[in-house]
Amino acid sequence: MTVGPEPAVDASTSGLISRSHLGIEPFALVRPASLADAAAGVADGAWAHAGGIDVAQRLRHGESTESVVPLGGLEALTEISLRDGALFIGAAVTHARIESNALVRSRRPDLAAAWRTIGNVRIRTAGTVGGNLMALDAGYDAAPILAAAGAELIFLEPDGSEQRCSVADRVEGRLLVGCEVPLEGRVVYDRSLKPVASVAVGDRYAAIGCAYSDVKVIELEVGTNGVADLEAVRAGLDALGEPLDDANASSRYRSRVIAVLMERCVQAHAEDGSASLGYEDRVPSSADAPWRASAAPAGLPGQVASQRVDGGSAGDADSVNLQLHLNGEPFATTAPVSEMLVETIRTRAGLGATRVGCDQAVCGACTVLVDGLPTASCSTFAWQAAGCEVHTIEAANNSPGPEAAGRLPAVMREVQRTFADTSAFQCGYCTPGLILTASSLLAHHQEPDRGTIADWLDSNVCRCTGYLMVIEAVEAAGAALRSRGDLHREPST
C-alpha cells in the first residue's frame, strides 16, 4: 500500500492540540506596572496569566486572545495574610504555597489538606488560585473548596474600586485580586472520582464540581448536633436538576456519584473535618515550602519567572529576548511569546531528551526543573523561565566540579545511576522526567517515605515498569546520597 503525504494543515488556525507554539494563535505580552494596569488590561479583553497552565491549554485547544497579562510580578497578588478577621489568599498564590504555608496550616488546616490533593506536583508548583478561578472551569478544584468554605472573591474594577462576590458568581472580564476565607469552619473535599464529580462540604455550604457547566452550591441545614441534615441535602441536590451527560459519565451515574460523595463528606465533616478524605499529612510545617523559603516572594516557578520577563518593563511584545541559565550555563535566545519552554529546549538549545508526551501537563514526559522544581515545559511559556535556573536531564552528564556535592546535578547523577543499576526503566521515554522529578524530591526531602515518593512520582506516567522498581531506585539513591552527605535542605524561615 502506498501512503501519500498528509494534507497541509494551517497550524495557526486549526485549533488542533499542538506539538509546538505553531499551533497557537499569536498574541502580545502586556506587562503591567501596577494592579490598575492589570485590571484595565483584563477589562479590555486581555487574558490574565497567573500560573499559566490554563492559558496554555486554552490557546492550544484553538481559543485566541490578542494579549496576555502576566500577574506574577504584582506583589500584592502573592500575599497570604490576615485581613479583617479573614484569611486573605492572593490570586497569584500557588497551590503549593497554600498546602505548606504556616498561616494557612495554623488557621485553616482543612484548606491545606484539601489543596494537597490537587493535581500533581507540577500543577501545584505552577498553578495558582487566581488562574484556577478566573478560568471559570467547573472541573477545577479551587472553586468548590472555597465555595464550601464560604469564601468571598475580590475583583478589581478598572476605576480602582473593588467588587466582592461569592465563588458561585461568574465574573468575567475583571481582575481577581484574591479571596477572603472565614477563619472559623472546616471543609472536607473529595476529588477521587474526577472528572465525573467532586464534592466539598463545609459548615454552611456544600459545593459540586465537574458535574455541571458551573460549580453548584447548596446551603446546608445544620442541626443542633452540628451535622448537616442529609434529607435536606438530597432535596437540595434534586433542586439542581440533571447533571451533565457526556463522554466522562452519564447524567444518571453522575447523580449517583454526587449523592454518595456528598453523604461521605457530610459524615467525614461531622467526625473530623480537619483533613480531606484518604490523604496523609506529608508536608513539612515550615513557614513555606522549604525549597522556596529563601526566595522572595515565596512563590514558585511560573510566578517568579513572570517578574523577570525582559526586565519586567511595561509595554507590548510579540517576541521576547530570553536570558536564563540552562544546565549551569548562560543561554540567550529570542522567541515568540507563544513559544513553549519545551520547544525552546528541544529546537533552540538542541537538547532532545526533554520529551513531548500528552501536551496537557499530565504525563510528565516534558518535565524539566525550573529553580529546582518539576515543571511541565509543554505548558510553560519560554518567557516564564527568563532569569531562572533550568535543568534538563543532560545536566546529569556534566563533569562535576569540587563544589558539586549537594548540588542538584550531583543528585541527578546519583538518581540516574541507581535507575540504571536497578533497571528502573524499560522503553525509556518517560525516564528523563522521572529522574528529574525524583532528583527534585531528594534535593528537598532528606529522607522521604514511600508515600511521599509515590505522591511525587504520581505526576509522571510510566506504562512499562509498574513503578515498584522506580520507587526502589529513588530509595536507593536517597540512601547513597545520605551516606555521602550529599543531601541538604535549603534554610527555612
mmCIF file of N, CA and C in Angstrom, residues 421-481:
data_model
loop_
_atom_site.group_PDB
_atom_site.id
_atom_site.type_symbol
_atom_site.label_atom_id
_atom_site.label_comp_id
_atom_site.label_asym_id
_atom_site.label_seq_id
_atom_site.Cartn_x
_atom_site.Cartn_y
_atom_site.Cartn_z
ATOM 1 N N ASP A 421 21.227 0.921 37.588
ATOM 2 C CA ASP A 421 21.627 -0.259 38.361
ATOM 3 C C ASP A 421 20.442 -1.148 38.724
ATOM 4 N N THR A 422 19.284 -0.535 38.954
ATOM 5 C CA THR A 422 18.117 -1.307 39.392
ATOM 6 C C THR A 422 17.138 -1.586 38.258
ATOM 7 N N SER A 423 17.516 -1.241 37.030
ATOM 8 C CA SER A 423 16.651 -1.441 35.850
ATOM 9 C C SER A 423 15.273 -0.806 36.046
ATOM 10 N N ALA A 424 15.284 0.430 36.511
ATOM 11 C CA ALA A 424 14.038 1.136 36.816
ATOM 12 C C ALA A 424 13.473 1.840 35.582
ATOM 13 N N PHE A 425 13.626 1.204 34.453
ATOM 14 C CA PHE A 425 13.091 1.767 33.210
ATOM 15 C C PHE A 425 12.990 0.642 32.196
ATOM 16 N N GLN A 426 12.189 0.863 31.157
ATOM 17 C CA GLN A 426 12.138 -0.093 30.060
ATOM 18 C C GLN A 426 12.297 0.637 28.738
ATOM 19 N N CYS A 427 11.216 1.225 28.206
ATOM 20 C CA CYS A 427 11.366 1.897 26.907
ATOM 21 C C CYS A 427 12.179 3.174 27.030
ATOM 22 N N GLY A 428 12.127 3.827 28.193
ATOM 23 C CA GLY A 428 12.969 4.994 28.436
ATOM 24 C C GLY A 428 12.349 6.324 28.084
ATOM 25 N N TYR A 429 11.163 6.348 27.469
ATOM 26 C CA TYR A 429 10.597 7.624 27.028
ATOM 27 C C TYR A 429 10.283 8.523 28.217
ATOM 28 N N CYS A 430 9.756 7.944 29.292
ATOM 29 C CA CYS A 430 9.391 8.749 30.457
ATOM 30 C C CYS A 430 10.543 8.925 31.430
ATOM 31 N N THR A 431 11.655 8.212 31.223
ATOM 32 C CA THR A 431 12.721 8.143 32.220
ATOM 33 C C THR A 431 13.342 9.499 32.559
ATOM 34 N N PRO A 432 13.637 10.378 31.591
ATOM 35 C CA PRO A 432 14.193 11.680 31.976
ATOM 36 C C PRO A 432 13.291 12.444 32.939
ATOM 37 N N GLY A 433 11.981 12.442 32.672
ATOM 38 C CA GLY A 433 11.068 13.138 33.568
ATOM 39 C C GLY A 433 11.024 12.515 34.947
ATOM 40 N N LEU A 434 11.052 11.187 35.017
ATOM 41 C CA LEU A 434 11.072 10.509 36.307
ATOM 42 C C LEU A 434 12.331 10.844 37.097
ATOM 43 N N ILE A 435 13.476 10.829 36.428
ATOM 44 C CA ILE A 435 14.738 11.117 37.116
ATOM 45 C C ILE A 435 14.753 12.552 37.628
ATOM 46 N N LEU A 436 14.267 13.488 36.830
ATOM 47 C CA LEU A 436 14.258 14.882 37.255
ATOM 48 C C LEU A 436 13.307 15.096 38.426
ATOM 49 N N THR A 437 12.124 14.492 38.370
ATOM 50 C CA THR A 437 11.181 14.633 39.480
ATOM 51 C C THR A 437 11.755 14.030 40.747
ATOM 52 N N ALA A 438 12.339 12.845 40.637
ATOM 53 C CA ALA A 438 12.938 12.195 41.802
ATOM 54 C C ALA A 438 14.104 13.004 42.350
ATOM 55 N N SER A 439 14.887 13.616 41.470
ATOM 56 C CA SER A 439 16.025 14.427 41.918
ATOM 57 C C SER A 439 15.556 15.650 42.695
ATOM 58 N N SER A 440 14.513 16.289 42.207
ATOM 59 C CA SER A 440 13.958 17.434 42.929
ATOM 60 C C SER A 440 13.430 17.004 44.290
ATOM 61 N N LEU A 441 12.746 15.869 44.330
ATOM 62 C CA LEU A 441 12.243 15.360 45.606
ATOM 63 C C LEU A 441 13.379 15.162 46.595
ATOM 64 N N LEU A 442 14.450 14.478 46.174
ATOM 65 C CA LEU A 442 15.555 14.186 47.089
ATOM 66 C C LEU A 442 16.337 15.442 47.455
ATOM 67 N N ALA A 443 16.332 16.425 46.578
ATOM 68 C CA ALA A 443 17.016 17.674 46.901
ATOM 69 C C ALA A 443 16.278 18.469 47.966
ATOM 70 N N HIS A 444 14.977 18.187 48.157
ATOM 71 C CA HIS A 444 14.172 18.966 49.096
ATOM 72 C C HIS A 444 13.687 18.177 50.290
ATOM 73 N N HIS A 445 13.765 16.848 50.221
ATOM 74 C CA HIS A 445 13.364 15.989 51.326
ATOM 75 C C HIS A 445 14.498 15.016 51.588
ATOM 76 N N GLN A 446 15.127 15.121 52.769
ATOM 77 C CA GLN A 446 16.313 14.313 53.020
ATOM 78 C C GLN A 446 16.012 12.818 53.003
ATOM 79 N N GLU A 447 14.888 12.429 53.605
ATOM 80 C CA GLU A 447 14.595 11.003 53.702
ATOM 81 C C GLU A 447 13.097 10.785 53.519
ATOM 82 N N PRO A 448 12.606 10.908 52.303
ATOM 83 C CA PRO A 448 11.162 10.760 52.080
ATOM 84 C C PRO A 448 10.705 9.321 52.287
ATOM 85 N N ASP A 449 9.506 9.171 52.856
ATOM 86 C CA ASP A 449 8.958 7.830 52.972
ATOM 87 C C ASP A 449 8.335 7.428 51.637
ATOM 88 N N ARG A 450 7.857 6.192 51.580
ATOM 89 C CA ARG A 450 7.327 5.684 50.320
ATOM 90 C C ARG A 450 6.095 6.459 49.874
ATOM 91 N N GLY A 451 5.289 6.880 50.845
ATOM 92 C CA GLY A 451 4.101 7.644 50.491
ATOM 93 C C GLY A 451 4.455 8.945 49.803
ATOM 94 N N THR A 452 5.481 9.633 50.311
ATOM 95 C CA THR A 452 5.909 10.889 49.698
ATOM 96 C C THR A 452 6.498 10.644 48.315
ATOM 97 N N ILE A 453 7.299 9.595 48.177
ATOM 98 C CA ILE A 453 7.869 9.271 46.867
ATOM 99 C C ILE A 453 6.756 8.999 45.867
ATOM 100 N N ALA A 454 5.782 8.188 46.272
ATOM 101 C CA ALA A 454 4.674 7.871 45.372
ATOM 102 C C ALA A 454 3.875 9.116 45.024
ATOM 103 N N ASP A 455 3.705 10.026 45.981
ATOM 104 C CA ASP A 455 2.960 11.257 45.736
ATOM 105 C C ASP A 455 3.640 12.091 44.661
ATOM 106 N N TRP A 456 4.957 12.206 44.726
ATOM 107 C CA TRP A 456 5.682 12.990 43.721
ATOM 108 C C TRP A 456 5.696 12.277 42.376
ATOM 109 N N LEU A 457 5.968 10.984 42.372
ATOM 110 C CA LEU A 457 6.072 10.268 41.104
ATOM 111 C C LEU A 457 4.718 10.011 40.459
ATOM 112 N N ASP A 458 3.648 10.235 41.210
ATOM 113 C CA ASP A 458 2.311 10.114 40.641
ATOM 114 C C ASP A 458 2.129 11.073 39.474
ATOM 115 N N SER A 459 2.947 12.104 39.396
ATOM 116 C CA SER A 459 2.828 13.092 38.327
ATOM 117 C C SER A 459 3.562 12.674 37.064
ATOM 118 N N ASN A 460 4.203 11.513 37.067
ATOM 119 C CA ASN A 460 4.927 11.029 35.888
ATOM 120 C C ASN A 460 4.371 9.674 35.469
ATOM 121 N N VAL A 461 3.779 9.630 34.282
ATOM 122 C CA VAL A 461 3.136 8.406 33.810
ATOM 123 C C VAL A 461 4.171 7.495 33.165
ATOM 124 N N CYS A 462 4.233 6.249 33.646
ATOM 125 C CA CYS A 462 5.101 5.234 33.056
ATOM 126 C C CYS A 462 4.243 4.024 32.736
ATOM 127 N N ARG A 463 4.229 3.598 31.470
ATOM 128 C CA ARG A 463 3.397 2.476 31.059
ATOM 129 C C ARG A 463 4.130 1.140 31.138
ATOM 130 N N CYS A 464 5.411 1.143 31.512
ATOM 131 C CA CYS A 464 6.210 -0.074 31.410
ATOM 132 C C CYS A 464 6.523 -0.720 32.757
ATOM 133 N N THR A 465 7.009 0.037 33.717
ATOM 134 C CA THR A 465 7.690 -0.570 34.860
ATOM 135 C C THR A 465 6.762 -1.025 35.973
ATOM 136 N N GLY A 466 5.577 -0.420 36.105
ATOM 137 C CA GLY A 466 4.744 -0.715 37.263
ATOM 138 C C GLY A 466 5.155 0.063 38.497
ATOM 139 N N TYR A 467 6.189 0.891 38.393
ATOM 140 C CA TYR A 467 6.619 1.863 39.405
ATOM 141 C C TYR A 467 7.408 1.279 40.571
ATOM 142 N N LEU A 468 7.256 0.011 40.922
ATOM 143 C CA LEU A 468 7.949 -0.501 42.097
ATOM 144 C C LEU A 468 9.456 -0.344 41.963
ATOM 145 N N MET A 469 10.013 -0.698 40.805
ATOM 146 C CA MET A 469 11.456 -0.552 40.606
ATOM 147 C C MET A 469 11.867 0.912 40.634
ATOM 148 N N VAL A 470 10.987 1.797 40.147
ATOM 149 C CA VAL A 470 11.282 3.231 40.183
ATOM 150 C C VAL A 470 11.351 3.717 41.627
ATOM 151 N N ILE A 471 10.379 3.326 42.435
ATOM 152 C CA ILE A 471 10.367 3.740 43.841
ATOM 153 C C ILE A 471 11.602 3.198 44.557
ATOM 154 N N GLU A 472 11.938 1.952 44.291
ATOM 155 C CA GLU A 472 13.117 1.366 44.926
ATOM 156 C C GLU A 472 14.393 2.078 44.476
ATOM 157 N N ALA A 473 14.450 2.527 43.243
ATOM 158 C CA ALA A 473 15.621 3.271 42.768
ATOM 159 C C ALA A 473 15.743 4.604 43.493
ATOM 160 N N VAL A 474 14.635 5.276 43.708
ATOM 161 C CA VAL A 474 14.673 6.551 44.427
ATOM 162 C C VAL A 474 15.122 6.325 45.866
ATOM 163 N N GLU A 475 14.616 5.260 46.488
ATOM 164 C CA GLU A 475 15.046 4.956 47.854
ATOM 165 C C GLU A 475 16.542 4.665 47.891
ATOM 166 N N ALA A 476 17.036 3.908 46.927
ATOM 167 C CA ALA A 476 18.462 3.584 46.887
ATOM 168 C C ALA A 476 19.306 4.827 46.651
ATOM 169 N N ALA A 477 18.846 5.700 45.765
ATOM 170 C CA ALA A 477 19.586 6.938 45.509
ATOM 171 C C ALA A 477 19.630 7.805 46.757
ATOM 172 N N GLY A 478 18.510 7.912 47.465
ATOM 173 C CA GLY A 478 18.485 8.699 48.691
ATOM 174 C C GLY A 478 19.445 8.155 49.724
ATOM 175 N N ALA A 479 19.472 6.830 49.874
ATOM 176 C CA ALA A 479 20.375 6.215 50.843
ATOM 177 C C ALA A 479 21.831 6.482 50.480
ATOM 178 N N ALA A 480 22.163 6.367 49.191
ATOM 179 C CA ALA A 480 23.546 6.611 48.753
ATOM 180 C C ALA A 480 23.939 8.065 48.972
ATOM 181 N N LEU A 481 23.051 8.978 48.662
ATOM 182 C CA LEU A 481 23.356 10.402 48.834
ATOM 183 C C LEU A 481 23.500 10.765 50.311
#
